[in-house]
Tab-separated table of C-alpha atoms in Angstrom:
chain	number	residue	atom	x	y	z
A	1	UNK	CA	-38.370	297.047	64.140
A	2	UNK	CA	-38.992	293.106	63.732
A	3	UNK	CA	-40.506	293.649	61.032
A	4	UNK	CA	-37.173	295.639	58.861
A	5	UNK	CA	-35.130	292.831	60.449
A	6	UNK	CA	-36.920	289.957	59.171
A	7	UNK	CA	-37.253	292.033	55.746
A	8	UNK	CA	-33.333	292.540	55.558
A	9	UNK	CA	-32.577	288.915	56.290
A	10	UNK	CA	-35.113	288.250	53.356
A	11	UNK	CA	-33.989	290.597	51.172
A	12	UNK	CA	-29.987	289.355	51.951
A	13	UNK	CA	-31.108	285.763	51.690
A	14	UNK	CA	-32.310	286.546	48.090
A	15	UNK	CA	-29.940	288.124	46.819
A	16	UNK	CA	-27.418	285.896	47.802
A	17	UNK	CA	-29.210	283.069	45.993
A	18	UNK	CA	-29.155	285.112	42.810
A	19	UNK	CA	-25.994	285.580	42.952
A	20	UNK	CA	-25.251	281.909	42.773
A	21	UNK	CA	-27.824	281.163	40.243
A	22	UNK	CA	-26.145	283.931	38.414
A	23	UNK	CA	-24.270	282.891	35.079
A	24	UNK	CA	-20.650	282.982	34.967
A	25	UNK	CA	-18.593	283.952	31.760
A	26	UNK	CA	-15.833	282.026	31.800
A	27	UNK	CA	-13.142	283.067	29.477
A	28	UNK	CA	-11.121	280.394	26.833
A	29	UNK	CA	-7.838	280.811	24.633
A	30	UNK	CA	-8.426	281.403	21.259
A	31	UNK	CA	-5.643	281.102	18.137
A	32	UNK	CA	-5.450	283.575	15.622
A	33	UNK	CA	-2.845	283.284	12.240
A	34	UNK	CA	-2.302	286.240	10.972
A	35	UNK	CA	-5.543	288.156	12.331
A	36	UNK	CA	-7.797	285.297	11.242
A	37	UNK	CA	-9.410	282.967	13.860
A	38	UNK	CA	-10.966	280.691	11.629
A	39	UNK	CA	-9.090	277.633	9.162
A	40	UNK	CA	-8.734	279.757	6.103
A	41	UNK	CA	-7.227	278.701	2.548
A	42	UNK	CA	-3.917	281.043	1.603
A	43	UNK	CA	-3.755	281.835	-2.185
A	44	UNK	CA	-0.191	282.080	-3.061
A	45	UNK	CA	2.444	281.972	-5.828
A	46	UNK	CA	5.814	280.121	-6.835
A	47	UNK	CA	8.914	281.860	-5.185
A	48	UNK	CA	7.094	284.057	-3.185
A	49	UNK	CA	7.465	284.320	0.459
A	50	UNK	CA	4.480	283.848	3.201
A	51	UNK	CA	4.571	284.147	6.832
A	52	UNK	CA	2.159	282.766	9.099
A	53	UNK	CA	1.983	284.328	13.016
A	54	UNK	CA	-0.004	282.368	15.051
A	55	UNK	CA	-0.696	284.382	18.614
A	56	UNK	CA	-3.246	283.769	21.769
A	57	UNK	CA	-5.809	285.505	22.448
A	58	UNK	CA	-7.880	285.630	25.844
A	59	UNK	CA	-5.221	284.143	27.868
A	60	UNK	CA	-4.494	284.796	31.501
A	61	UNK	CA	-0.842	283.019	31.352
A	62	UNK	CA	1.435	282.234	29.352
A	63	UNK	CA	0.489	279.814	26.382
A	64	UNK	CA	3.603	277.737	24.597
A	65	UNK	CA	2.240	277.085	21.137
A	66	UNK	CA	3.357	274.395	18.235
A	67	UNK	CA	3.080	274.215	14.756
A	68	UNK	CA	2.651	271.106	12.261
A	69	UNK	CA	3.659	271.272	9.158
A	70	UNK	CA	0.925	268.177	7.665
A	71	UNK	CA	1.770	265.659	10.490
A	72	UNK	CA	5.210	267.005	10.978
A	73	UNK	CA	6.184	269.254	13.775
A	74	UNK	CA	7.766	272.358	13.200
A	75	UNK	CA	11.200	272.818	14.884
A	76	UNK	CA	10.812	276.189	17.160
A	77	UNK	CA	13.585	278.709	19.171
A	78	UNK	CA	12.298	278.821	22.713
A	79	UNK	CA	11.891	282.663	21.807
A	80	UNK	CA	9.360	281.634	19.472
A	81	UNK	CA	6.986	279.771	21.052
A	82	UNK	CA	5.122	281.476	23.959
A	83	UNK	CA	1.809	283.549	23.116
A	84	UNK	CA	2.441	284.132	19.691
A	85	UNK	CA	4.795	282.682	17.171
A	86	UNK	CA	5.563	282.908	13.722
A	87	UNK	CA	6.423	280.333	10.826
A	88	UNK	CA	8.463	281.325	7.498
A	89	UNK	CA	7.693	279.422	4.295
A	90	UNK	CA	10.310	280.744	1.531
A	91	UNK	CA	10.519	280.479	-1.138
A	92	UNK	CA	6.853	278.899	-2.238
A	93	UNK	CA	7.663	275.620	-4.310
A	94	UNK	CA	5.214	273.775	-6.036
A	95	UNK	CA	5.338	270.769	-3.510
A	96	UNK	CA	3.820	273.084	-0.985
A	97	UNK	CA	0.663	273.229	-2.816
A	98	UNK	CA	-2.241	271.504	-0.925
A	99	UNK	CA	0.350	271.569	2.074
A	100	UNK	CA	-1.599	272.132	5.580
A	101	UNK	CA	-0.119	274.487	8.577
A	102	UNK	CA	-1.651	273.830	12.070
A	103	UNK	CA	-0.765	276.308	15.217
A	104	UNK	CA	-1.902	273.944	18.209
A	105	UNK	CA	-2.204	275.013	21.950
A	106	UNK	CA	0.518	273.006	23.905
A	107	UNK	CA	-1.325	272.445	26.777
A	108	UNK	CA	-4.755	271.717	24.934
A	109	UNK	CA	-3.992	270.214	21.211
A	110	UNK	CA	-7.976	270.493	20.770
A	111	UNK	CA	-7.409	273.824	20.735
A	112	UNK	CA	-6.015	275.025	17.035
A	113	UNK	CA	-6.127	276.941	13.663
A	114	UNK	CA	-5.312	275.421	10.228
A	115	UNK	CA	-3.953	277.536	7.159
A	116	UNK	CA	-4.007	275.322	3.694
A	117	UNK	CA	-1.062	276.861	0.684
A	118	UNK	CA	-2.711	277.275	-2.689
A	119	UNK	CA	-0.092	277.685	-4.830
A	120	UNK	CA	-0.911	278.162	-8.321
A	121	UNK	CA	2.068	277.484	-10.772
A	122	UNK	CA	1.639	277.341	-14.866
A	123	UNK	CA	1.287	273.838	-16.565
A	124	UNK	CA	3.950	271.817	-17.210
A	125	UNK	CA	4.691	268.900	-19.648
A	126	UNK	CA	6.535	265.973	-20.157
A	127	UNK	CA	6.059	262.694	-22.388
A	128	UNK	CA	8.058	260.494	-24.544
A	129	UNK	CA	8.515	263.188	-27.660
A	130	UNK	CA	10.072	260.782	-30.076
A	131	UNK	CA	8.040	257.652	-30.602
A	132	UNK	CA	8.635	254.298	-33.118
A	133	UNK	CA	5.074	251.985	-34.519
A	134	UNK	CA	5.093	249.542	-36.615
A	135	UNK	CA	2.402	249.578	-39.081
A	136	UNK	CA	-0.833	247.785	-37.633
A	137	UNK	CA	0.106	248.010	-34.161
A	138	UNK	CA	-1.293	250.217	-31.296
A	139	UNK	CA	0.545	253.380	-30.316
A	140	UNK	CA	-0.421	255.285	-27.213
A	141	UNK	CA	1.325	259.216	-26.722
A	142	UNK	CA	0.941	260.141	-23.079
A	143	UNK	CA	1.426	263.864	-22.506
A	144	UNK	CA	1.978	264.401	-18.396
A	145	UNK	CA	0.817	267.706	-16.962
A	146	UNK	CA	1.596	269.103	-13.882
A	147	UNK	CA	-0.468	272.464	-13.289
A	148	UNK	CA	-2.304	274.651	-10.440
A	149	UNK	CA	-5.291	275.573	-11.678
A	150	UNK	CA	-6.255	272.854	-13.672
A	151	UNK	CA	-5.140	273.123	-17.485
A	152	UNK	CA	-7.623	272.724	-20.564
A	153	UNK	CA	-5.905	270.016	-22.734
A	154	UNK	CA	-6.016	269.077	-26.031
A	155	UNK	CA	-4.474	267.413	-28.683
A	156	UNK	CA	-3.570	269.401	-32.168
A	157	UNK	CA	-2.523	267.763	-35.444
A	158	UNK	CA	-0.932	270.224	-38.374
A	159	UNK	CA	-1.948	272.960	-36.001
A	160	UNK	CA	-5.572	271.631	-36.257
A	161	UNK	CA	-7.540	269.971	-33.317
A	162	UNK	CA	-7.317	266.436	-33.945
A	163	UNK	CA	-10.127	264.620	-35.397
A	164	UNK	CA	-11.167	261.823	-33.481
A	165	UNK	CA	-11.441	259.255	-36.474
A	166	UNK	CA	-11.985	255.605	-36.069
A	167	UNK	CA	-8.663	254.890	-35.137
A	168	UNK	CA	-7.942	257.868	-32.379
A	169	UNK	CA	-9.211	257.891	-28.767
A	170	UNK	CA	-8.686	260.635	-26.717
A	171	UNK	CA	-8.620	259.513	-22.609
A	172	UNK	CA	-7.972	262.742	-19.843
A	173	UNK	CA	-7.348	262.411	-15.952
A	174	UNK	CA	-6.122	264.525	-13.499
A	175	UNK	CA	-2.356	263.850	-14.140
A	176	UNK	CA	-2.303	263.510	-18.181
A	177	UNK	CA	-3.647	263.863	-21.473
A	178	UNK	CA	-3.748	260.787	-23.804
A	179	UNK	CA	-3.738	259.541	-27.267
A	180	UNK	CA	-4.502	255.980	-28.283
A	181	UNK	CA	-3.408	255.496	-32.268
A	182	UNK	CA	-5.176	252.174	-33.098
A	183	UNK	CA	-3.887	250.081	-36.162
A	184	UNK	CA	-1.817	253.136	-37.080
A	185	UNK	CA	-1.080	253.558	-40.846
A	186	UNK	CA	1.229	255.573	-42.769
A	187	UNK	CA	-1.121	258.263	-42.859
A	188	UNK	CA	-0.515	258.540	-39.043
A	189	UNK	CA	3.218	259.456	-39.349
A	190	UNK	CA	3.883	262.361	-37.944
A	191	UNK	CA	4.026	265.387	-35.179
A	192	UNK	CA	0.878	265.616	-32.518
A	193	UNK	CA	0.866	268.724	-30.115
A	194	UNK	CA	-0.141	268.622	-26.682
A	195	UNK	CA	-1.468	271.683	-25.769
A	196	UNK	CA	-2.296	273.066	-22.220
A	197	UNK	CA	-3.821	276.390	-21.453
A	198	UNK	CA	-4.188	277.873	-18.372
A	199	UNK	CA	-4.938	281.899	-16.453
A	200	UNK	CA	-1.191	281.847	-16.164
A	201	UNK	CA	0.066	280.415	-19.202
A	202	UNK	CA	-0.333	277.987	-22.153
A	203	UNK	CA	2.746	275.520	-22.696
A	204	UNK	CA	2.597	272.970	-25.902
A	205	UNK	CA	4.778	269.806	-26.405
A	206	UNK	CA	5.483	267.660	-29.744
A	207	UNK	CA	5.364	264.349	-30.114
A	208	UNK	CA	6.335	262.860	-33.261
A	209	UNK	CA	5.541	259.796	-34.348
A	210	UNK	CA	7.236	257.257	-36.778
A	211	UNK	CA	4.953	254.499	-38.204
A	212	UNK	CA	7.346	251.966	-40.359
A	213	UNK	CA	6.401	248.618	-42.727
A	214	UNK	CA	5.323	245.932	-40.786
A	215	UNK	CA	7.996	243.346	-41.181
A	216	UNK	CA	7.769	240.120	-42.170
A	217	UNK	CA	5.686	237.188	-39.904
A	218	UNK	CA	8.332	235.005	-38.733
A	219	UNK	CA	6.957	231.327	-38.643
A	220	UNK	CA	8.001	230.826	-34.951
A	221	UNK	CA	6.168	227.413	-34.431
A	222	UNK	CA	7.723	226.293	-37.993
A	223	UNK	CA	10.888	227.195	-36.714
A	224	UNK	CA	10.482	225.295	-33.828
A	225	UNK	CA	9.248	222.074	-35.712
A	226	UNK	CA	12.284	222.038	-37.825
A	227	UNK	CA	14.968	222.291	-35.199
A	228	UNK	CA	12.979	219.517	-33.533
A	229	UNK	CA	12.713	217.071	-36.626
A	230	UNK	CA	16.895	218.142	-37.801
A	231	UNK	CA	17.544	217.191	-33.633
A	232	UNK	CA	15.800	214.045	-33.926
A	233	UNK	CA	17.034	212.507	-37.302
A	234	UNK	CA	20.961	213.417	-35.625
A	235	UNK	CA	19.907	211.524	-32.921
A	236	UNK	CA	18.397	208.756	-34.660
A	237	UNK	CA	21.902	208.677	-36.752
A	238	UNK	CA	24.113	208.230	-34.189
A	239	UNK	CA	21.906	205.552	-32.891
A	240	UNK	CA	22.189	203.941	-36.714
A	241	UNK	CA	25.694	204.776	-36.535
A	242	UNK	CA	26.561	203.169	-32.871
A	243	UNK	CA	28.151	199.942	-33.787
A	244	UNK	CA	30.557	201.225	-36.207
A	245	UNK	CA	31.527	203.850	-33.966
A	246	UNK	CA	32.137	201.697	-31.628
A	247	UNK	CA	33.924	199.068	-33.282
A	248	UNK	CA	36.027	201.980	-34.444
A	249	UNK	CA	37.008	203.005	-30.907
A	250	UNK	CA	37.709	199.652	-29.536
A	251	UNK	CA	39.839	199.233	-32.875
A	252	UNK	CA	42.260	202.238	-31.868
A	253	UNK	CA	42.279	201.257	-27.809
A	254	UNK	CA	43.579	197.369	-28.864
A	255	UNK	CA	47.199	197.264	-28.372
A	256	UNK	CA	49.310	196.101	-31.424
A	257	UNK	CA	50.721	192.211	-31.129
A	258	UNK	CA	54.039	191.598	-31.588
A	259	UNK	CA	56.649	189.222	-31.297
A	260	UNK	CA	60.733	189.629	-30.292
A	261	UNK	CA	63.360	187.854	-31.345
């Protein structure tokens, strides 16, 4: 009998110890948007219409949630913000490419899910079209672009890639295509083409170009040496001239002598 005792107080005593050593699961709020619980990239398209739901999952109360909008917050209806809530962008504009959405925990920020807009748009172009060179001189013909995915670019001549002589340079960057027209000649008047082809769509853009005699070198410095030297001999004249002039003057101020009878 002493002996069952003493073996139940054992047997309690170690169980009791393994169930402190035992480990607890301790459960944590997770965000979702739109099913997805990890950042994701959303491929989208001009005009079109996305909505993002953001809910909680593994709560055990109420969660309020808030959404960014880049560093902005979103403005939310108090109907809209507890355990799951929802966010309408419409319609899709082309500023809302690269655009990040963030659904944050309110009472843990740390705690959040990011959804980046990838909105693809065809190219678009702009540029000076109509451009004025005179002969000799350095002409450059910028064509902008403005396109999601990136465009292939080139320049056309006569419906002909353009050459890249002596005289042409061709410089690309993210933003715009460019054409440098060194020591243009005659034989450079014309229209150049800016193409831009892209999945979506291929756009084009003319730019014509004028190239007109060189006119005649105006002797600046010459100029300026004359209008010195005629400035100089006036004064130099007057100073010749002072006496007289003066003599003159103090002639017409002397009052005229008289006598009455």
């Amino acid at each position: 009998m002493t002996w069952t005792r003493s073996s139940l107080r054992e047997t309690c005593r170690f169980l009791i110890l393994m169930t402190l050593f035992l480990p607890c699961e301790t459960t944590s709020s997770v965000l979702s948007v739109n099913g997805k619980t990890e950042n994701y990239i959303l491929h989208t398209e001009l005009d079109s219409h996305e909505s993002l739901e953001c809910a909680v999952q593994n709560h055990t109360s109420d969660e309020e949630l808030l959404w960014y909008r880049g560093n902005g917050r979103v403005d939310l209806k108090s109907e809209n913000k507890i355990n799951s809530s929802s966010v309408c962008v419409s319609p899709i504009r082309e500023n809302d490419n690269g655009v990040t959405f963030t659904c944050r925990l309110q009472r843990d920020q740390s705690i959040s899910i990011s959804v980046v807009l990838n909105v693809t748009f065809p190219p678009r172009l702009s540029g000076d079209e109509f451009q004025t060179a005179e002969e000799g001189s350095d002409v450059w013909l910028v064509c902008n672009v403005h396109s999601n995915p990136k465009a292939q670019m080139r320049w056309l001549r006569n419906n002909s890639t353009l050459a890249l002589e002596d005289n042409y340079q061709i410089q690309e960057t993210s933003v715009s295509l460019q054409l440098l027209i060194t020591q243009v000649k005659k034989s450079d008047n014309g229209t150049y083409t800016c193409t831009a082809a892209s999945p979506l769509y291929t756009e084009t853009k003319d730019f014509h170009l004028t190239v007109k005699d060189k006119g005649p070198i105006i002797p600046i410095e010459a100029i300026i040496a004359a209008c010195v030297v005629v400035f100089l001999t006036l004064c130099f004249g007057v100073v010749a001239r002072r006496k007289k002039i003066m003599k003159l003057c103090m002639k017409r101020q002397d009052p005229q002598n008289g006598t009455s009878l």
